[in-house]
Short mmCIF file of C-alpha atoms in Angstrom, two decimals:
data_model
loop_
_atom_site.label_atom_id
_atom_site.label_comp_id
_atom_site.label_asym_id
_atom_site.label_seq_id
_atom_site.Cartn_x
_atom_site.Cartn_y
_atom_site.Cartn_z
CA MET A 1 0.00 0.00 0.00
CA THR A 2 1.39 3.43 -0.94
CA ARG A 3 1.58 6.33 1.49
CA ARG A 4 -1.07 8.18 -0.54
CA ALA A 5 -3.40 5.18 -0.44
CA ALA A 6 -3.03 4.99 3.31
CA GLN A 7 -3.73 8.72 3.65
CA GLY A 8 -6.82 8.38 1.50
CA MET A 9 -8.18 5.60 3.67
CA VAL A 10 -7.51 7.47 6.92
CA ALA A 11 -9.12 10.62 5.53
CA ALA A 12 -12.20 8.75 4.44
CA LEU A 13 -12.73 7.02 7.76
CA GLY A 14 -11.56 9.87 9.99
CA ALA A 15 -13.85 12.59 8.67
CA CYS A 16 -16.94 10.58 9.75
CA ALA A 17 -19.29 12.75 7.75
CA VAL A 18 -19.88 12.83 4.02
CA LEU A 19 -16.51 11.22 3.62
CA ALA A 20 -15.90 7.52 3.37
CA GLY A 21 -13.29 5.07 2.28
CA GLY A 22 -12.14 1.58 1.68
CA ILE A 23 -9.23 -0.12 -0.03
CA SER A 24 -9.34 -3.12 -2.30
CA GLN A 25 -6.24 -4.74 -3.74
CA ALA A 26 -4.94 -3.34 -7.03
CA THR A 27 -5.16 -5.56 -10.10
CA ALA A 28 -2.06 -7.27 -11.39
CA VAL A 29 -1.91 -5.09 -14.50
CA GLU A 30 -2.10 -1.86 -12.54
CA THR A 31 0.62 -0.32 -10.40
CA PRO A 32 -0.41 0.90 -6.92
CA ALA A 33 0.33 4.51 -7.83
CA ALA A 34 -1.76 4.31 -11.00
CA SER A 35 -4.62 2.73 -9.06
CA VAL A 36 -4.63 5.54 -6.52
CA VAL A 37 -4.70 8.22 -9.23
CA SER A 38 -7.52 6.49 -11.12
CA ASN A 39 -9.69 6.46 -8.00
CA ASP A 40 -8.61 9.78 -6.53
CA PRO A 41 -8.74 12.82 -8.85
CA ALA A 42 -6.77 14.74 -6.23
CA ALA A 43 -4.02 12.17 -5.72
CA THR A 44 -1.34 14.47 -7.18
CA PRO A 45 -1.12 18.14 -8.22
CA ALA A 46 -1.14 17.13 -11.89
CA ALA A 47 -4.18 14.89 -11.41
CA TYR A 48 -6.07 17.63 -9.57
CA ALA A 49 -5.29 20.23 -12.25
CA ASP A 50 -6.59 17.80 -14.87
CA TYR A 51 -9.72 17.21 -12.78
CA LEU A 52 -10.42 20.95 -12.62
CA GLN A 53 -9.75 21.30 -16.34
CA ARG A 54 -12.45 18.72 -17.10
CA SER A 55 -14.90 19.77 -14.38
CA LYS A 56 -18.23 21.35 -15.36
CA GLU A 57 -18.78 22.57 -11.79
CA GLU A 58 -19.36 26.28 -11.29
CA GLY A 59 -16.14 28.01 -10.32
CA ALA A 60 -13.84 25.32 -11.73
CA ASP A 61 -12.07 27.76 -14.06
CA ASP A 62 -11.37 30.17 -11.22
CA ALA A 63 -10.15 27.35 -8.99
CA LEU A 64 -7.83 26.08 -11.73
CA ARG A 65 -6.41 29.56 -12.27
CA ASP A 66 -5.79 30.04 -8.55
CA PHE A 67 -4.32 26.54 -8.19
CA LYS A 68 -1.87 27.14 -11.05
CA ARG A 69 -0.69 30.32 -9.33
CA LEU A 70 0.60 28.27 -6.40
CA THR A 71 4.22 27.16 -6.32
CA PRO A 72 4.94 23.42 -6.75
CA SER A 73 5.49 23.05 -3.01
CA GLU A 74 2.24 24.92 -2.27
CA GLN A 75 0.37 22.70 -4.72
CA GLN A 76 1.62 19.62 -2.90
CA GLN A 77 0.61 21.16 0.42
CA PHE A 78 -2.84 21.80 -1.07
CA ILE A 79 -3.14 18.11 -1.98
CA ASP A 80 -2.03 17.10 1.51
CA TYR A 81 -4.71 19.35 3.02
CA LEU A 82 -7.36 17.73 0.83
CA HIS A 83 -6.43 14.38 2.36
CA ASP A 84 -6.31 15.66 5.94
CA PRO A 85 -9.22 14.05 7.87
CA GLU A 86 -9.07 16.52 10.75
CA LEU A 87 -9.30 19.50 8.40
CA LEU A 88 -12.33 18.09 6.59
CA LYS A 89 -13.91 17.13 9.88
CA THR A 90 -13.43 20.69 11.16
CA PHE A 91 -15.09 22.08 8.03
CA LEU A 92 -18.14 19.87 8.51
CA GLU A 93 -18.34 20.78 12.19
CA LYS A 94 -18.20 24.49 11.35
CA ALA A 95 -20.89 24.00 8.71
CA GLY A 96 -23.11 22.61 11.45
CA GLU A 97 -22.62 25.33 14.06
CA GLN A 98 -25.56 27.39 15.27
CA GLY A 99 -26.24 30.88 13.95
CA GLY A 100 -25.45 33.96 16.00
CA GLU A 101 -27.21 37.26 16.68
CA PRO A 102 -30.13 38.47 14.52
CA LEU A 103 -29.17 40.04 11.21
CA THR A 104 -30.98 43.34 11.50
CA SER A 105 -28.28 45.98 11.14
CA SER A 106 -26.82 44.77 7.84
CA LYS A 107 -27.75 42.54 4.92
CA GLU A 108 -25.02 40.04 5.60
CA GLU A 109 -22.67 38.86 8.28
CA SER A 110 -19.78 36.46 8.09
CA HIS A 111 -17.24 34.86 10.36
CA THR A 112 -14.01 33.26 9.17
CA THR A 113 -11.95 30.65 10.98
CA PHE A 114 -8.31 30.30 9.91
CA LEU A 115 -6.32 27.09 10.31
CA HIS A 116 -2.76 26.02 9.52
CA ASN A 117 -1.28 29.53 9.80
CA GLY A 118 -3.91 30.98 7.50
CA ASP A 119 -3.54 28.39 4.73
CA VAL A 120 -7.07 27.15 5.37
CA SER A 121 -10.12 29.37 5.82
CA ILE A 122 -13.65 28.32 6.77
CA GLU A 123 -16.14 31.13 6.23
CA GLN A 124 -19.70 31.06 7.53
CA GLU A 125 -21.99 33.63 5.95
CA ARG A 126 -25.56 34.58 6.80
CA MET A 127 -27.47 36.87 4.45
CA THR A 128 -30.96 38.34 4.31
CA SER A 129 -32.54 40.00 1.29
CA PHE A 130 -33.40 43.14 3.27
CA ALA A 131 -31.40 45.19 5.78
CA ALA A 132 -33.57 46.45 8.64
CA LYS A 133 -32.63 49.98 9.68
CA ALA A 134 -33.24 49.56 13.40
CA LYS A 135 -31.96 46.86 15.67
CA LYS A 136 -34.49 44.09 16.29
CA LYS A 137 -36.98 45.59 13.87
CA PRO A 138 -39.14 43.01 12.03
CA LEU A 139 -38.69 42.78 8.29
CA PRO A 140 -41.22 44.96 6.41
CA LYS A 141 -44.25 43.61 4.62
CA GLY A 142 -43.25 41.51 1.62
CA ASN A 143 -41.21 38.47 0.64
CA HIS A 144 -37.73 37.93 2.09
CA LYS A 145 -34.97 35.35 1.83
CA VAL A 146 -32.47 34.24 4.47
CA THR A 147 -29.44 32.22 3.39
CA TYR A 148 -26.75 30.33 5.27
CA THR A 149 -23.55 29.44 3.41
CA THR A 150 -20.29 27.80 4.44
CA HIS A 151 -17.15 28.07 2.28
CA LEU A 152 -13.88 26.14 2.48
CA LYS A 153 -10.73 27.62 0.92
CA LEU A 154 -7.29 26.03 0.78
CA LEU A 155 -4.37 28.36 0.05
CA GLY A 156 -6.81 30.83 -1.48
CA VAL A 157 -8.53 28.25 -3.70
CA LYS A 158 -12.28 27.90 -3.11
CA ILE A 159 -13.18 24.22 -3.16
CA ILE A 160 -16.45 23.63 -1.26
CA LYS A 161 -19.57 25.71 -0.70
CA LEU A 162 -22.79 24.52 0.95
CA SER A 163 -25.82 26.84 0.92
CA LEU A 164 -29.39 26.56 2.18
CA TRP A 165 -32.03 29.27 1.96
CA VAL A 166 -35.68 29.91 2.74
CA ASN A 167 -38.05 32.49 1.25
CA PHE A 168 -41.02 33.69 3.32
CA HIS A 169 -43.67 36.41 3.53
CA SER A 170 -43.77 38.95 6.35
CA ASN A 171 -46.75 41.13 7.22
CA GLY A 172 -44.42 43.49 9.05
CA LYS A 173 -44.96 41.76 12.37
CA ASP A 174 -44.84 38.02 11.78
CA ILE A 175 -44.07 35.37 9.16
CA THR A 176 -47.40 34.49 7.57
CA LYS A 177 -46.24 32.08 4.86
CA VAL A 178 -43.19 30.10 3.79
CA ASN A 179 -42.95 30.46 0.01
CA TYR A 180 -40.14 28.04 -0.83
CA GLY A 181 -36.66 26.84 0.06
CA ASP A 182 -33.69 25.63 -1.92
CA ALA A 183 -30.07 24.59 -1.55
CA GLY A 184 -26.92 24.76 -3.62
CA LYS A 185 -23.35 23.53 -3.58
CA LYS A 186 -19.99 23.97 -5.18
CA ASN A 187 -17.75 20.95 -4.80
CA LEU A 188 -14.28 21.09 -6.32
CA SER A 189 -12.57 18.87 -3.77
CA GLY A 190 -12.07 15.92 -6.09
CA VAL A 191 -12.37 13.58 -3.09
CA ILE A 192 -16.03 14.01 -2.11
CA SER A 193 -19.19 13.30 -4.10
CA LEU A 194 -22.31 15.25 -3.06
CA SER A 195 -25.88 15.09 -4.37
CA LYS A 196 -28.84 17.16 -3.21
CA GLY A 197 -32.14 15.70 -2.04
CA MET A 198 -35.53 17.41 -2.00
CA VAL A 199 -35.68 20.65 -0.03
CA LYS A 200 -38.48 20.73 2.55
CA THR A 201 -39.98 23.83 4.17
CA SER A 202 -42.39 24.49 7.02
CA ARG A 203 -43.67 27.26 9.29
CA SER A 204 -43.01 26.67 12.99
CA SER A 205 -44.50 28.43 16.00
CA TRP A 206 -42.75 30.09 18.92
CA GLY A 207 -44.00 31.74 22.08
CA TRP A 208 -42.84 32.89 25.51
CA CYS A 209 -44.37 34.57 28.52
CA GLN A 210 -42.84 36.94 31.04
CA LYS A 211 -44.45 37.33 34.45
CA GLY A 212 -46.68 40.35 34.62
CA LYS A 213 -46.54 41.01 30.88
CA PRO A 214 -48.55 39.80 27.87
CA CYS A 215 -47.26 36.65 26.18
CA SER A 216 -45.48 36.96 22.84
CA LYS A 217 -45.88 34.53 19.98
CA GLY A 218 -45.14 34.23 16.30
CA HIS A 219 -43.75 32.01 13.58
CA ASN A 220 -40.42 30.98 12.05
CA ALA A 221 -39.57 29.79 8.54
CA ASP A 222 -37.78 26.42 8.42
CA ALA A 223 -35.97 24.65 5.57
CA SER A 224 -34.03 21.40 5.31
CA VAL A 225 -32.25 19.28 2.73
CA VAL A 226 -30.45 15.93 2.78
CA TRP A 227 -27.03 15.79 1.15
CA GLU A 228 -25.95 12.35 -0.01
CA GLY A 229 -22.18 12.11 0.22
CA ASN A 230 -19.73 9.37 -0.65
CA ILE A 231 -16.21 8.66 -1.72
CA VAL A 232 -15.12 5.82 -3.97
CA PHE A 233 -11.61 4.60 -3.25
CA LYS A 234 -10.02 1.62 -5.03
CA GLY A 235 -13.37 0.04 -5.80
CA SER A 236 -15.03 0.48 -2.40
CA THR A 237 -17.77 3.00 -1.57
CA PHE A 238 -18.87 4.31 1.81
CA GLN A 239 -21.82 6.68 2.24
CA ILE A 240 -23.23 8.78 5.06
CA ASP A 241 -26.14 11.16 4.46
CA LYS A 242 -26.23 14.57 6.16
CA GLU A 243 -29.29 16.69 6.89
CA GLN A 244 -28.77 20.45 6.61
CA TRP A 245 -31.47 22.43 8.47
CA MET A 246 -32.09 26.08 9.24
CA ARG A 247 -34.68 28.26 11.01
CA ALA A 248 -35.15 31.97 10.27
CA ASN A 249 -37.30 34.52 12.10
CA VAL A 250 -39.17 37.66 11.05
CA TYR A 251 -36.12 39.80 11.94
CA GLY A 252 -34.11 38.15 9.18
CA SER A 253 -32.01 36.17 11.62
CA LEU A 254 -30.85 32.60 11.29
CA VAL A 255 -31.86 31.55 14.80
CA SER A 256 -30.97 27.86 14.57
CA TYR A 257 -29.06 25.56 12.25
CA HIS A 258 -27.52 22.11 12.04
CA LEU A 259 -25.77 19.65 9.78
CA ARG A 260 -26.08 16.12 11.14
CA ASN A 261 -26.24 12.46 10.21
CA VAL A 262 -29.57 11.00 9.14
#
């Protein structure tokens, strides 16, 4: 077994998310190195550049341009990062973290986590289609969209993006209807396969009471999607499905969110 094959197997098993792995013995007419490349489009810098060249995925041309700008040593480091199970696990954990404060003072808010001395960046972005002018002011009457997106960049090259959004109607005080939801992805990792299931939406209720004061109640807009992820390595396939879920309120805030096994 080559060092790269061993790394691929550890990465697949260690990520414990949409990653997976397994190793079957190479055929007699195929060298171990050739077998690894044929099953792993990101096995080497040259293989990954070829993968991007042939990819029809949105952003592939930009990723190829940015990848070619890296030095040979940086390109090899990029490949090593792609096969780092802890890095991929961290990305998936960050993608599943809860949202923060309500988005009412600006249309978008983002937070970036840097790893490996800045080589790796994980950006979480929340965006609403309308920027409320006053803090904690409900969105005005009309239709609005709240989106949650997580990006993964390696050495400045954008390789993975997962997005989920929900569109709803506000009467200026409460969410009266959930219009639709959808999800999107950009996957230029070369080591992960992702497919999108049907997006589901619903309107949920909330309420709370404070002693001596009238009770408050209203509705949230929820959306969810199941991502089917797998990796094929040397003839073996392992799959774990992940549910991506979000809840937005009438203030345009992402109040809750998760990415978990189903």
